[in-house]
Short mmCIF file of C-alpha atoms and ligand atoms in Angstrom, two decimals:
data_model
loop_
_atom_site.label_atom_id
_atom_site.label_comp_id
_atom_site.label_asym_id
_atom_site.label_seq_id
_atom_site.Cartn_x
_atom_site.Cartn_y
_atom_site.Cartn_z
CA MET O 1 0.10 -0.28 -0.10
CA PHE O 2 0.88 3.20 -0.43
CA ASN O 3 1.72 5.55 1.98
CA PHE O 4 1.53 9.25 2.10
CA GLY O 5 2.06 11.33 4.94
CA VAL O 6 3.81 8.85 6.65
CA VAL O 7 5.02 10.16 10.57
CA TYR O 8 8.69 9.33 10.01
CA ASN O 9 10.96 8.87 13.64
CA LYS O 10 12.60 12.61 12.89
CA LYS O 11 15.21 11.41 15.41
CA MET O 12 18.73 12.33 13.81
CA LYS O 13 20.95 9.00 13.12
CA THR O 14 23.95 9.21 15.13
CA LEU O 15 26.85 7.04 13.54
CA SER O 16 29.66 5.22 14.30
CA ILE O 17 31.92 4.18 10.92
CA LEU O 18 34.33 1.27 11.01
CA GLY O 19 36.65 1.83 8.16
CA SER O 20 35.65 5.32 7.57
CA THR O 21 38.93 6.19 5.33
CA GLY O 22 38.02 3.18 2.53
CA SER O 23 35.86 3.49 -0.42
CA ILE O 24 32.92 3.07 1.52
CA GLY O 25 33.68 4.81 4.76
CA THR O 26 34.56 7.65 2.77
CA GLN O 27 31.51 8.03 0.53
CA THR O 28 29.17 7.15 3.63
CA LEU O 29 30.67 10.55 5.23
CA GLU O 30 29.69 12.07 1.85
CA ILE O 31 26.05 11.29 2.79
CA VAL O 32 26.75 12.78 6.35
CA LYS O 33 27.98 16.02 5.15
CA ASN O 34 25.27 16.23 3.12
CA ASN O 35 22.63 15.89 5.30
CA PRO O 36 23.65 17.40 8.12
CA ASN O 37 20.05 17.31 9.71
CA GLU O 38 20.00 13.74 8.82
CA PHE O 39 23.30 12.44 10.27
CA LYS O 40 26.10 13.01 12.65
CA VAL O 41 28.90 11.23 14.10
CA ALA O 42 30.38 9.73 17.15
CA GLY O 43 33.18 7.31 16.03
CA LEU O 44 35.69 6.56 12.82
CA THR O 45 38.27 3.17 12.85
CA ALA O 46 40.45 3.39 10.01
CA ASN O 47 43.55 0.60 9.21
CA THR O 48 46.45 2.50 9.34
CA ASN O 49 45.72 5.95 7.40
CA ILE O 50 45.54 8.64 10.14
CA ASP O 51 46.25 11.55 7.53
CA LEU O 52 43.33 11.03 6.47
CA LEU O 53 41.19 9.93 9.58
CA LYS O 54 42.63 13.26 10.89
CA LYS O 55 41.11 15.54 8.22
CA GLN O 56 37.60 13.40 8.89
CA ILE O 57 38.14 14.21 12.98
CA ASP O 58 38.52 18.07 12.30
CA GLU O 59 35.65 18.05 9.76
CA PHE O 60 33.32 15.43 11.46
CA LYS O 61 34.23 16.07 15.02
CA PRO O 62 33.61 12.42 16.49
CA GLU O 63 33.71 11.80 20.10
CA ALA O 64 36.25 8.47 19.65
CA VAL O 65 38.26 7.00 17.35
CA ALA O 66 40.28 3.77 17.00
CA ILE O 67 43.32 3.02 14.68
CA MET O 68 44.14 -0.81 13.92
CA ASP O 69 47.66 -0.04 14.08
CA LYS O 70 49.34 0.58 17.30
CA GLU O 71 52.09 3.25 16.61
CA LYS O 72 49.64 4.74 14.09
CA ALA O 73 47.48 5.08 16.86
CA ASP O 74 50.38 6.46 19.21
CA LEU O 75 51.25 8.95 16.17
CA LEU O 76 47.70 10.16 15.93
CA LYS O 77 47.31 10.55 20.00
CA GLU O 78 49.94 13.66 19.73
CA GLN O 79 47.17 15.56 17.27
CA VAL O 80 44.00 15.36 18.71
CA ASN O 81 42.55 15.65 21.80
CA ILE O 82 39.72 13.38 21.49
CA GLU O 83 39.84 9.50 22.90
CA VAL O 84 42.16 7.62 20.18
CA TYR O 85 41.61 3.68 20.78
CA SER O 86 43.73 0.82 19.10
CA GLY O 87 43.87 -2.82 17.46
CA ILE O 88 40.80 -4.99 17.08
CA GLU O 89 39.26 -4.04 20.72
CA GLY O 90 39.90 -0.10 19.87
CA VAL O 91 37.78 -0.46 17.02
CA VAL O 92 35.14 -2.87 19.68
CA ARG O 93 34.82 -0.26 21.49
CA ILE O 94 34.15 2.60 18.92
CA SER O 95 31.43 -0.39 18.06
CA VAL O 96 29.65 0.04 21.26
CA LEU O 97 29.98 3.83 22.26
CA ASP O 98 26.76 5.15 24.22
CA ASN O 99 25.77 7.78 22.21
CA ALA O 100 26.15 5.79 18.00
CA ASP O 101 22.57 4.52 17.28
CA THR O 102 23.96 3.15 14.14
CA VAL O 103 26.98 0.71 13.17
CA VAL O 104 28.22 1.14 9.82
CA ASN O 105 29.88 -1.68 9.22
CA SER O 106 32.60 -1.96 6.03
CA LEU O 107 35.98 -3.14 7.77
CA VAL O 108 37.27 -6.09 5.07
CA GLY O 109 37.43 -9.34 6.16
CA SER O 110 36.19 -11.52 9.08
CA ILE O 111 38.13 -8.98 11.37
CA GLY O 112 34.33 -7.65 11.34
CA VAL O 113 32.59 -10.26 13.33
CA ARG O 114 32.95 -9.03 16.84
CA PRO O 115 32.27 -5.09 16.35
CA THR O 116 29.03 -6.60 14.92
CA VAL O 117 28.27 -8.63 17.50
CA GLU O 118 29.00 -6.66 20.28
CA ALA O 119 27.18 -3.56 18.48
CA ILE O 120 23.71 -5.57 18.27
CA ARG O 121 24.13 -6.78 21.97
CA LYS O 122 24.87 -3.17 22.89
CA GLY O 123 21.21 -2.62 21.24
CA LYS O 124 22.62 -0.72 18.11
CA ASN O 125 21.39 -0.99 14.56
CA ILE O 126 23.86 -2.59 11.55
CA ALA O 127 24.26 -1.02 8.68
CA LEU O 128 26.35 -3.70 7.18
CA ALA O 129 29.03 -3.54 4.25
CA ASN O 130 31.25 -5.65 5.60
CA LYS O 131 30.04 -9.30 3.48
CA GLU O 132 32.66 -11.75 5.56
CA THR O 133 30.81 -11.06 8.86
CA LEU O 134 27.32 -12.97 7.55
CA VAL O 135 29.66 -15.32 5.45
CA THR O 136 31.79 -16.01 8.49
CA ALA O 137 28.78 -16.04 11.13
CA GLY O 138 25.30 -15.48 9.62
CA SER O 139 23.63 -18.10 12.38
CA VAL O 140 25.11 -16.42 15.04
CA VAL O 141 24.97 -12.98 13.87
CA MET O 142 21.08 -13.21 13.21
CA GLU O 143 20.38 -15.23 15.96
CA GLU O 144 21.52 -12.27 17.97
CA VAL O 145 19.49 -9.72 15.67
CA LYS O 146 16.05 -11.53 16.09
CA LYS O 147 17.52 -11.45 20.12
CA ASN O 148 18.11 -7.65 20.41
CA ASN O 149 15.18 -6.96 17.68
CA ALA O 150 18.07 -4.86 15.80
CA ASP O 151 18.00 -3.46 12.12
CA LEU O 152 20.70 -4.86 9.80
CA MET O 153 20.20 -2.77 6.83
CA PRO O 154 22.48 -3.90 3.65
CA ILE O 155 24.91 -1.77 2.34
CA ASP O 156 25.61 -4.11 -0.60
CA SER O 157 23.99 -2.76 -4.24
CA GLU O 158 22.91 -6.73 -4.65
CA HIS O 159 21.14 -6.52 -1.76
CA SER O 160 20.21 -3.04 -1.19
CA ALA O 161 18.47 -4.07 -4.59
CA ILE O 162 16.56 -7.23 -3.00
CA PHE O 163 15.13 -5.16 -0.07
CA GLN O 164 13.57 -2.49 -2.37
CA CYS O 165 12.08 -4.96 -3.72
CA VAL O 166 10.45 -7.57 -1.12
CA ASN O 167 9.60 -4.47 0.85
CA GLY O 168 5.90 -4.31 1.87
CA GLU O 169 6.05 -8.01 0.72
CA ASP O 170 5.67 -11.58 2.70
CA ILE O 171 8.80 -12.90 2.45
CA ILE O 172 6.90 -16.34 2.00
CA ASP O 173 5.24 -15.39 -1.61
CA VAL O 174 9.06 -15.12 -3.19
CA ASN O 175 9.89 -17.99 -5.67
CA LYS O 176 13.37 -17.21 -5.85
CA ILE O 177 15.96 -14.12 -5.97
CA ILE O 178 18.28 -13.47 -8.57
CA ILE O 179 21.47 -12.08 -7.96
CA THR O 180 23.14 -10.26 -11.02
CA ALA O 181 27.08 -9.93 -11.39
CA SER O 182 28.67 -7.79 -13.65
CA GLY O 183 31.31 -10.90 -14.37
CA GLY O 184 34.59 -9.13 -13.47
CA PRO O 185 37.16 -8.40 -15.89
CA PHE O 186 37.46 -11.89 -17.13
CA LYS O 187 34.19 -12.76 -17.73
CA SER O 188 35.13 -13.17 -21.62
CA ASN O 189 38.59 -15.21 -20.66
CA SER O 190 40.11 -18.52 -21.65
CA LYS O 191 40.95 -21.07 -19.29
CA GLU O 192 45.09 -20.51 -20.33
CA GLN O 193 44.68 -16.62 -20.14
CA MET O 194 43.01 -17.23 -16.39
CA GLU O 195 46.07 -19.28 -15.84
CA ASN O 196 48.16 -15.78 -16.71
CA VAL O 197 46.32 -12.50 -15.17
CA THR O 198 47.88 -10.17 -12.58
CA ALA O 199 46.44 -8.13 -9.76
CA LYS O 200 47.62 -5.49 -11.61
CA ASP O 201 44.91 -6.97 -14.42
CA ALA O 202 42.31 -8.33 -11.74
CA LEU O 203 42.22 -4.59 -10.07
CA ASN O 204 41.04 -3.36 -13.14
CA HIS O 205 37.07 -4.00 -12.92
CA PRO O 206 34.69 -2.91 -15.38
CA THR O 207 31.75 -1.27 -13.84
CA TRP O 208 32.81 -0.92 -10.09
CA ASN O 209 35.46 0.89 -8.29
CA MET O 210 36.51 -0.56 -4.68
CA GLY O 211 38.78 -1.27 -2.40
CA ASN O 212 41.93 -4.32 -3.23
CA LYS O 213 40.07 -7.13 -1.32
CA ILE O 214 36.77 -7.23 -2.92
CA THR O 215 38.08 -6.11 -5.91
CA ILE O 216 39.77 -9.29 -6.14
CA ASP O 217 37.16 -10.98 -5.40
CA SER O 218 34.52 -9.97 -8.08
CA ALA O 219 37.20 -11.08 -10.35
CA THR O 220 37.12 -14.57 -9.01
CA LEU O 221 33.13 -13.98 -8.45
CA MET O 222 33.67 -15.28 -4.76
CA ASN O 223 31.92 -11.69 -4.06
CA LYS O 224 29.28 -12.84 -5.86
CA GLY O 225 29.59 -16.49 -3.60
CA PHE O 226 29.51 -14.07 -0.71
CA GLU O 227 26.51 -12.03 -1.37
CA VAL O 228 24.67 -15.81 -2.17
CA ILE O 229 25.34 -16.70 1.23
CA GLU O 230 24.54 -13.02 2.81
CA ALA O 231 21.11 -12.95 0.80
CA HIS O 232 20.62 -16.71 2.46
CA TRP O 233 21.00 -15.38 6.19
CA LEU O 234 19.30 -12.02 5.24
CA TYR O 235 16.08 -13.05 3.83
CA GLY O 236 15.91 -16.65 5.06
CA ILE O 237 15.66 -17.79 2.01
CA LYS O 238 17.12 -21.73 1.06
CA TYR O 239 20.13 -21.65 -1.23
CA ASP O 240 17.99 -23.54 -4.25
CA LYS O 241 16.09 -20.39 -4.62
CA ILE O 242 19.24 -17.87 -4.87
CA GLU O 243 20.14 -18.20 -8.47
CA VAL O 244 23.17 -16.16 -10.09
CA VAL O 245 23.07 -14.14 -13.54
CA VAL O 246 25.84 -12.18 -15.05
CA HIS O 247 24.61 -9.04 -16.30
CA PRO O 248 27.65 -7.00 -17.58
CA GLN O 249 25.99 -3.39 -17.48
CA SER O 250 25.33 -3.28 -13.42
CA ILE O 251 22.43 -1.79 -14.18
CA ILE O 252 19.70 -3.94 -12.93
CA HIS O 253 20.90 -4.49 -9.39
CA SER O 254 18.88 -7.58 -8.42
CA LEU O 255 15.44 -9.34 -9.03
CA VAL O 256 13.34 -11.03 -6.76
CA GLU O 257 10.41 -13.61 -8.36
CA PHE O 258 7.35 -13.86 -6.32
CA LYS O 259 4.61 -16.94 -6.80
CA ASP O 260 2.19 -15.27 -8.95
CA ASN O 261 5.51 -15.21 -11.55
CA SER O 262 5.84 -11.61 -11.51
CA VAL O 263 9.26 -10.55 -11.33
CA ILE O 264 10.16 -7.28 -9.77
CA ALA O 265 13.80 -5.58 -10.30
CA GLN O 266 15.91 -2.20 -8.96
CA LEU O 267 17.68 -0.57 -11.13
CA GLY O 268 20.53 2.87 -11.40
CA LEU O 269 23.55 3.44 -12.64
CA PRO O 270 26.62 1.58 -11.32
CA SER O 271 27.45 3.62 -7.14
CA MET O 272 27.34 2.16 -4.04
CA LYS O 273 25.93 5.82 -2.77
CA LEU O 274 22.04 5.19 -2.84
CA PRO O 275 23.02 1.47 -1.25
CA ILE O 276 24.72 3.43 1.40
CA GLN O 277 21.99 5.92 1.82
CA TYR O 278 19.35 3.71 1.53
CA ALA O 279 20.57 1.96 4.39
CA LEU O 280 21.16 4.56 6.65
CA SER O 281 17.65 6.71 5.65
CA TYR O 282 15.40 3.74 5.64
CA PRO O 283 12.21 4.06 5.84
CA LYS O 284 12.57 7.33 4.41
CA ARG O 285 14.13 8.56 0.90
CA LEU O 286 16.49 11.25 0.84
CA LYS O 287 17.23 13.16 -2.64
CA LEU O 288 20.58 12.21 -4.06
CA ASN O 289 22.67 14.46 -6.49
CA MET O 290 24.22 11.91 -8.67
CA LYS O 291 23.56 11.24 -12.51
CA LYS O 292 20.44 9.55 -12.93
CA LEU O 293 20.17 6.44 -15.09
CA ASN O 294 18.70 7.27 -18.34
CA LEU O 295 17.29 4.25 -20.10
CA LEU O 296 18.42 5.66 -23.48
CA GLU O 297 21.46 6.04 -23.21
CA VAL O 298 22.13 2.37 -21.79
CA LYS O 299 20.02 0.81 -24.93
CA ASN O 300 21.29 -2.69 -23.84
CA LEU O 301 20.76 -4.67 -20.97
CA SER O 302 22.10 -8.14 -21.28
CA PHE O 303 22.30 -11.39 -19.50
CA GLU O 304 24.71 -15.16 -19.48
CA GLU O 305 24.58 -17.61 -16.91
CA PRO O 306 28.08 -17.62 -14.77
CA ASN O 307 30.95 -20.35 -15.94
CA LEU O 308 31.07 -21.92 -12.71
CA ASP O 309 34.35 -24.12 -14.47
CA LEU O 310 36.16 -21.23 -14.65
CA PHE O 311 34.81 -18.90 -11.57
CA SER O 312 34.47 -21.72 -9.27
CA CYS O 313 35.05 -19.57 -6.62
CA LEU O 314 31.35 -19.42 -6.79
CA ARG O 315 30.52 -22.47 -6.81
CA TYR O 316 32.70 -23.52 -3.87
CA ALA O 317 30.09 -20.64 -1.91
CA TYR O 318 27.00 -22.46 -3.00
CA ASP O 319 28.54 -25.94 -1.94
CA ALA O 320 30.30 -23.81 1.82
CA GLY O 321 26.73 -22.44 1.87
CA ASN O 322 24.81 -25.77 1.55
CA LEU O 323 27.10 -27.59 4.00
CA GLY O 324 26.81 -24.81 6.51
CA GLY O 325 28.25 -24.85 9.95
CA THR O 326 31.16 -24.10 9.95
CA MET O 327 32.51 -24.39 6.33
CA PRO O 328 31.66 -20.77 5.35
CA ALA O 329 34.17 -19.66 7.73
CA VAL O 330 36.95 -21.86 6.38
CA LEU O 331 35.74 -20.67 2.36
CA ASN O 332 36.01 -17.64 3.89
CA ALA O 333 38.97 -17.57 5.70
CA ALA O 334 41.31 -19.53 2.92
CA ASN O 335 40.15 -16.66 0.14
CA GLU O 336 41.11 -13.91 2.70
CA ILE O 337 44.85 -15.60 3.03
CA ALA O 338 44.74 -16.42 -0.88
CA VAL O 339 43.96 -12.93 -1.78
CA GLU O 340 46.33 -11.48 0.15
CA ALA O 341 49.31 -14.31 -1.27
CA PHE O 342 47.85 -13.33 -4.96
CA LEU O 343 47.72 -9.10 -4.39
CA ASN O 344 51.52 -9.79 -3.28
CA ASN O 345 52.67 -11.66 -6.11
CA LYS O 346 53.03 -14.87 -4.22
CA ILE O 347 50.58 -17.26 -6.26
CA LYS O 348 48.60 -17.40 -9.26
CA PHE O 349 44.80 -16.05 -9.83
CA MET O 350 44.05 -20.01 -10.57
CA ASP O 351 45.54 -20.50 -7.31
CA ILE O 352 43.20 -18.36 -5.52
CA PRO O 353 40.46 -21.73 -5.89
CA ARG O 354 42.39 -24.11 -5.45
CA ILE O 355 43.35 -22.86 -2.24
CA ILE O 356 39.82 -22.76 -0.74
CA LYS O 357 38.68 -26.16 -2.36
CA GLU O 358 42.20 -27.58 -0.64
CA SER O 359 40.97 -26.49 2.81
CA MET O 360 37.67 -26.58 2.40
CA ASP O 361 37.85 -30.54 1.71
CA SER O 362 40.55 -31.03 4.99
CA HIS O 363 37.69 -29.61 7.39
CA LYS O 364 35.35 -31.18 9.56
CA ILE O 365 32.87 -29.00 10.06
CA ILE O 366 31.13 -28.06 13.02
CA ASN O 367 26.71 -28.02 13.11
CA ASN O 368 25.36 -25.06 14.75
CA PRO O 369 28.97 -23.50 16.07
CA ASP O 370 28.96 -20.96 19.20
CA LEU O 371 30.17 -17.36 18.17
CA ASN O 372 33.89 -18.62 19.74
CA THR O 373 34.01 -22.33 17.95
CA ILE O 374 33.61 -20.66 14.51
CA LEU O 375 36.31 -17.33 15.58
CA LYS O 376 38.67 -20.31 16.48
CA ILE O 377 38.02 -22.08 13.12
CA ASP O 378 38.65 -18.88 11.76
CA LYS O 379 41.81 -18.04 12.79
CA ASP O 380 42.89 -22.04 12.85
CA THR O 381 42.10 -21.80 8.77
CA LYS O 382 43.95 -19.02 8.15
CA GLU O 383 47.12 -20.04 9.80
CA ASN O 384 46.95 -23.79 8.12
CA THR O 385 46.27 -21.33 4.23
CA LYS O 386 49.26 -19.35 4.93
CA LYS O 387 51.52 -22.35 6.13
CA GLU O 388 50.02 -24.31 2.26
CA ILE O 389 50.68 -21.17 0.85
CA ASP O 390 54.56 -20.89 1.92
CA LYS O 391 54.60 -24.86 1.19
CA LEU O 392 53.86 -23.53 -3.13
MN1 MN V 1 27.67 -6.60 -4.43
#
């Protein structure tokens, strides 16, 4: 039902932004800056980039910040007169600040799990860009979301699209979710070409401009695999009802088919601004200054089936999701280490899926794991994968 004159909660949202100097973090701060009556900042965290963080502190006046790097944190302490925490414990402190009501988690990797869970337990709402959180610990996170009646809003073009398509619908009426994938830079490569691609080739994404780790995940299609697992948790939908379709133009961000065969899609130019802003403004919509979609300029929308033999990471993600328990945590941990090794030119591109497969094959699944079990498997898998790579 279309609702005119809805009375929205007028309260301003106060954000803690984890990963504020990265791609999602800086875009989130732009949205804060453009909507000073909607959002303000309580806390920020960065990995190592204290120069940019210092500028953000001057502009957005958070009450506290955290830097992962201890030495950098000490350097920053001398330059500012607010609380400066360090390490993952510092990041967790920023995620549970009393004055923050919403935590934007744009960390990279499974390091994002603990700040998410601790924030939910403290009654915060989450705007989640950190994919590895739900991939690694989806069962635990969703249980905490229910227990604490938290809002978990996705910051990802696909999940934002799905959210907008199912808004006001009953999830029981959904036949299937269709997640679109750009296909990445190697969509048309042969197997031989794939063996020889470099980190530089892989970092050259055709439609999206993102951080290094996620760009490699996009090139292997692991990113799409992660999105399948996230969709499973976010929308409580079985894996055989989640389909991936390659759509190189990245204009349709995802689709939902209902039981009456009606298909609803969400469209827009490829930009993370909308998914970020919508995650923060929901149920409101706010104006957004960006280039608008013009269908006559797009002309052509095309679709293909993903090649699971060449992009086996996507297949392994479905496998890990279906196997359940601790297997998705292993998929993610092995991928994190393999991607890092590839970015450092230690392994070849096609070693990434090989290494992940080996880790999964040697893992004995633990069902219904608690948070500590998941974090231990994450740590052990990362250590073992590093050892395997050193042997290569
Ligand atoms: Mn995405």
